[in-house]
Short mmCIF file of C-alpha atoms and ligand atoms in Angstrom, two decimals:
data_model
loop_
_atom_site.label_atom_id
_atom_site.label_comp_id
_atom_site.label_asym_id
_atom_site.label_seq_id
_atom_site.Cartn_x
_atom_site.Cartn_y
_atom_site.Cartn_z
CA MET A 740 -27.55 6.18 -21.80
CA SER A 741 -27.19 2.43 -21.68
CA LYS A 742 -27.73 0.72 -18.35
CA LYS A 743 -24.69 0.49 -16.13
CA ASN A 744 -23.74 -2.67 -14.31
CA ILE A 745 -23.09 -2.15 -10.63
CA LEU A 746 -21.64 -4.86 -8.43
CA ILE A 747 -22.35 -4.68 -4.72
CA ILE A 748 -20.03 -6.59 -2.41
CA GLU A 749 -21.82 -6.66 0.90
CA ASP A 750 -22.42 -9.43 3.44
CA GLU A 751 -25.52 -7.81 4.94
CA LYS A 752 -28.48 -9.03 2.94
CA PRO A 753 -30.86 -6.21 4.00
CA ILE A 754 -28.45 -3.64 2.55
CA ARG A 755 -28.13 -5.54 -0.73
CA GLU A 756 -31.92 -5.78 -0.91
CA MET A 757 -32.36 -2.11 -0.17
CA VAL A 758 -29.95 -1.19 -2.95
CA ARG A 759 -31.51 -3.68 -5.36
CA PHE A 760 -34.93 -2.25 -4.59
CA SER A 761 -33.73 1.32 -5.16
CA PHE A 762 -32.35 0.33 -8.56
CA PHE A 763 -35.79 -0.57 -9.92
CA ASN A 764 -36.55 1.75 -12.81
CA SER A 765 -33.08 3.30 -12.58
CA ASP A 766 -30.17 3.38 -15.04
CA PHE A 767 -28.44 0.63 -13.08
CA ILE A 768 -28.46 -3.15 -13.07
CA LEU A 769 -27.33 -4.70 -9.80
CA ASP A 770 -25.16 -7.76 -9.39
CA GLU A 771 -24.46 -9.03 -5.89
CA ALA A 772 -21.63 -10.71 -4.04
CA GLU A 773 -21.54 -11.64 -0.36
CA ASP A 774 -17.77 -11.68 -0.04
CA VAL A 775 -14.62 -11.05 -2.05
CA ASN A 776 -14.41 -14.62 -3.34
CA GLN A 777 -17.79 -14.30 -5.03
CA ALA A 778 -16.81 -10.81 -6.14
CA ARG A 779 -13.61 -12.00 -7.85
CA GLU A 780 -15.56 -14.56 -9.87
CA LYS A 781 -18.15 -12.01 -10.92
CA ILE A 782 -15.57 -9.38 -11.86
CA LEU A 783 -13.63 -11.90 -13.91
CA ALA A 784 -16.75 -13.15 -15.68
CA HIS A 785 -18.21 -9.72 -16.31
CA PRO A 786 -16.36 -6.57 -15.18
CA PRO A 787 -18.92 -4.12 -13.78
CA ASP A 788 -19.00 -0.38 -14.49
CA LEU A 789 -18.77 0.40 -10.80
CA ILE A 790 -18.29 -1.47 -7.52
CA LEU A 791 -20.06 -0.78 -4.23
CA LEU A 792 -17.72 -2.24 -1.70
CA ASP A 793 -18.54 -2.81 1.94
CA TRP A 794 -15.68 -2.17 4.32
CA MET A 795 -16.42 -4.87 6.91
CA LEU A 796 -16.66 -8.18 5.11
CA PRO A 797 -16.04 -11.75 6.30
CA GLY A 798 -12.60 -12.93 5.23
CA MET A 799 -10.79 -10.21 3.35
CA ASN A 800 -12.03 -6.71 4.18
CA GLY A 801 -13.09 -4.10 1.63
CA VAL A 802 -9.99 -1.92 1.92
CA ASP A 803 -7.68 -4.85 1.23
CA PHE A 804 -9.85 -5.97 -1.66
CA ALA A 805 -9.74 -2.46 -3.15
CA LYS A 806 -5.95 -2.57 -2.93
CA GLU A 807 -5.98 -5.97 -4.62
CA LEU A 808 -8.19 -4.64 -7.41
CA ARG A 809 -6.02 -1.58 -7.92
CA SER A 810 -2.76 -3.47 -8.05
CA LYS A 811 -2.27 -4.84 -11.50
CA ASN A 812 -2.84 -8.45 -12.38
CA THR A 813 -3.33 -9.83 -8.89
CA LEU A 814 -6.71 -10.99 -10.15
CA GLY A 815 -5.31 -12.03 -13.45
CA ILE A 816 -7.65 -9.54 -15.07
CA ASP A 817 -6.73 -7.03 -17.73
CA SER A 818 -5.65 -3.53 -16.81
CA GLU A 819 -9.08 -2.08 -17.69
CA ALA A 820 -10.58 -3.87 -14.71
CA VAL A 821 -8.02 -2.19 -12.48
CA LYS A 822 -9.77 1.10 -13.19
CA ILE A 823 -13.33 0.13 -12.20
CA PRO A 824 -14.56 2.94 -9.93
CA ILE A 825 -15.18 1.91 -6.34
CA ILE A 826 -17.57 3.46 -3.82
CA MET A 827 -16.90 2.27 -0.31
CA LEU A 828 -19.82 1.52 2.00
CA THR A 829 -18.64 2.15 5.48
CA ALA A 830 -19.94 2.42 9.01
CA LYS A 831 -16.67 3.95 10.05
CA SER A 832 -16.97 7.68 9.79
CA GLU A 833 -13.71 8.69 11.43
CA GLU A 834 -11.67 11.01 9.26
CA LYS A 835 -8.53 8.90 9.57
CA ASP A 836 -10.31 5.85 8.25
CA LYS A 837 -11.85 7.78 5.37
CA ILE A 838 -8.45 8.88 4.17
CA LYS A 839 -7.07 5.39 4.55
CA GLY A 840 -9.94 4.16 2.41
CA LEU A 841 -9.49 6.74 -0.32
CA ASN A 842 -5.77 6.06 -0.47
CA ALA A 843 -6.51 2.45 -1.18
CA GLY A 844 -8.01 3.52 -4.49
CA MET A 845 -11.59 4.33 -3.58
CA ASP A 846 -13.36 6.95 -5.67
CA ASP A 847 -15.86 7.89 -3.03
CA TYR A 848 -17.46 6.54 0.12
CA VAL A 849 -20.93 6.51 1.64
CA VAL A 850 -21.36 6.23 5.38
CA LYS A 851 -23.95 3.79 6.70
CA PRO A 852 -26.79 4.22 7.23
CA PHE A 853 -27.14 5.96 3.89
CA SER A 854 -30.18 6.97 1.88
CA THR A 855 -30.51 5.23 -1.47
CA LYS A 856 -31.11 8.65 -3.01
CA GLU A 857 -27.68 9.77 -1.81
CA LEU A 858 -26.11 6.53 -2.98
CA ILE A 859 -27.57 6.90 -6.48
CA ALA A 860 -26.38 10.53 -6.66
CA ARG A 861 -22.87 9.42 -5.68
CA ILE A 862 -22.89 6.64 -8.27
CA HIS A 863 -23.87 9.11 -10.99
CA ALA A 864 -21.15 11.53 -9.90
CA VAL A 865 -18.42 8.87 -9.82
CA LEU A 866 -19.44 7.42 -13.19
CA ARG A 867 -19.48 10.90 -14.71
CA ARG A 868 -16.02 11.64 -13.31
CA SER A 869 -14.58 8.39 -14.57
CA SER A 870 -15.96 8.91 -18.08
CA ASP A 871 -14.53 12.46 -18.09
CA ALA A 872 -11.16 11.06 -17.08
CA GLN A 873 -11.36 8.59 -19.96
CA LEU A 874 -12.06 11.44 -22.38
CA ASP A 875 -8.98 13.20 -21.07
CA THR A 876 -6.84 10.16 -21.72
CA VAL A 877 -5.22 9.41 -25.04
CA LYS A 878 -3.47 6.11 -25.71
CA ILE A 879 -1.09 5.33 -28.53
CA GLY A 880 0.97 2.17 -28.55
CA HIS A 881 2.33 1.68 -25.04
CA LEU A 882 1.92 5.34 -24.15
CA GLU A 883 -0.97 6.76 -22.19
CA LEU A 884 -1.31 10.48 -21.54
CA ASN A 885 -3.81 12.13 -19.23
CA GLU A 886 -4.44 15.86 -19.67
CA GLU A 887 -6.04 16.43 -16.33
CA SER A 888 -3.40 14.81 -14.16
CA GLN A 889 -0.65 15.72 -16.66
CA ARG A 890 0.69 12.22 -16.30
CA VAL A 891 2.22 10.04 -18.94
CA THR A 892 2.79 6.34 -18.57
CA CYS A 893 4.45 3.78 -20.78
CA SER A 894 3.18 0.23 -20.20
CA GLY A 895 2.01 1.49 -16.83
CA LYS A 896 5.39 2.99 -15.86
CA GLN A 897 5.62 6.68 -15.10
CA VAL A 898 7.27 8.81 -17.82
CA SER A 899 8.75 12.05 -16.39
CA LEU A 900 8.58 14.97 -18.78
CA GLY A 901 9.22 18.70 -18.50
CA PRO A 902 6.20 20.98 -19.10
CA LEU A 903 7.08 21.77 -22.72
CA GLU A 904 7.86 18.17 -23.56
CA PHE A 905 4.51 17.24 -22.05
CA LYS A 906 2.73 19.80 -24.24
CA LEU A 907 4.63 18.60 -27.29
CA LEU A 908 3.81 14.97 -26.63
CA SER A 909 0.19 15.85 -25.90
CA TYR A 910 -0.10 17.71 -29.19
CA PHE A 911 1.52 14.85 -31.08
CA MET A 912 -0.62 12.19 -29.43
CA HIS A 913 -3.79 14.11 -30.27
CA HIS A 914 -2.61 14.57 -33.85
CA PRO A 915 -0.75 11.43 -34.86
CA GLU A 916 0.23 10.34 -38.36
CA ARG A 917 0.54 13.90 -39.63
CA VAL A 918 3.64 15.85 -40.54
CA TYR A 919 4.08 19.24 -38.86
CA SER A 920 6.67 21.83 -39.75
CA ARG A 921 8.68 23.51 -37.01
CA SER A 922 6.69 26.72 -37.41
CA GLN A 923 3.39 24.83 -37.15
CA ILE A 924 4.60 23.12 -34.00
CA LEU A 925 5.73 26.46 -32.54
CA ASP A 926 2.40 27.97 -33.35
CA ARG A 927 0.35 25.15 -31.86
CA VAL A 928 2.42 24.12 -28.89
CA TRP A 929 4.14 27.35 -27.84
CA GLY A 930 1.35 29.64 -29.04
CA GLY A 931 1.45 32.13 -31.89
CA ASP A 932 2.35 35.23 -29.89
CA VAL A 933 5.60 33.94 -28.48
CA TYR A 934 8.79 34.67 -30.34
CA VAL A 935 10.89 31.53 -30.28
CA GLU A 936 13.39 30.36 -32.83
CA GLU A 937 12.47 27.30 -34.81
CA ARG A 938 15.50 25.38 -33.60
CA THR A 939 13.97 25.56 -30.10
CA VAL A 940 11.55 22.97 -31.39
CA ASP A 941 14.47 20.69 -32.22
CA VAL A 942 15.87 21.13 -28.71
CA HIS A 943 12.60 20.04 -27.11
CA ILE A 944 12.04 17.24 -29.60
CA ARG A 945 15.48 15.95 -28.66
CA ARG A 946 14.59 16.08 -24.95
CA LEU A 947 11.30 14.34 -25.59
CA ARG A 948 13.00 11.61 -27.59
CA LYS A 949 15.60 11.14 -24.90
CA VAL A 950 12.91 10.45 -22.31
CA LEU A 951 10.97 8.24 -24.72
CA ALA A 952 14.18 6.35 -25.48
CA GLU A 953 14.42 5.40 -21.80
CA HIS A 954 11.14 3.58 -22.41
CA LYS A 955 12.25 2.28 -25.82
CA GLN A 956 9.76 4.55 -27.58
CA ALA A 957 12.08 7.08 -29.25
CA ASN A 958 10.97 6.01 -32.73
CA LEU A 959 7.48 7.41 -32.10
CA VAL A 960 8.76 10.89 -32.94
CA GLN A 961 9.98 10.76 -36.52
CA THR A 962 11.97 13.36 -38.40
CA ILE A 963 10.67 14.00 -41.89
CA ARG A 964 13.57 15.46 -43.79
CA GLY A 965 12.84 18.89 -45.18
CA SER A 966 9.35 18.95 -43.65
CA GLY A 967 9.34 18.59 -39.91
CA TYR A 968 8.14 15.94 -37.50
CA ARG A 969 5.55 13.23 -37.32
CA PHE A 970 4.28 11.24 -34.37
CA SER A 971 3.55 7.72 -35.42
CA ALA A 972 3.24 4.32 -33.80
CA LYS A 973 3.94 2.78 -37.21
CA GLU A 974 7.50 2.15 -38.33
CA1 CA B 33 -20.51 -5.81 6.39
#
């Protein structure tokens, strides 16, 4: 495992030092910012793998900064940076505040005072989760499909699909640039034991195309005369 870059945004120097000290001989390299202005510069220059974000900061607070990070392009950074996992460091342990924090796009939180052992365990867990989520995500052209959340987006906009259209699109996106016959598609998407007529495939392909057309992506699903269908981002 290569070393992960962690950015801590925390105005209290003793906490930054404690975390820095705990990172000696660990899998993490620590970068530090005292406030969100320093943090913005550091994120722009070198997006970290994970952010430790203090709630109470001078100027803009941590929750607002998390919202800023999660909303696209407010930093002028690419959309990858929008997905950097965030662990909130908070002295506020009230349930209401926790939820508020998580809604703002936090991946986890650690209540102060925390042990560095706990912090490191949380960092590992969040990094593991975010790399699993990336494995579950397939991107082709403007489309992005996530198996776990069953969500599809096109250039960041939500694409609403029925369950079968989702399965079809998922199969296609995992197997692009190949031609599949209707019976192969039935077998792989519907499952071999189900008796469905082959024209059912056409019905669902049509529905899928209709939704993709709303996002100007209908040409991704191509009809190959006499053979079947192909999913391709090429013309
Ligand atoms: Ca603080």
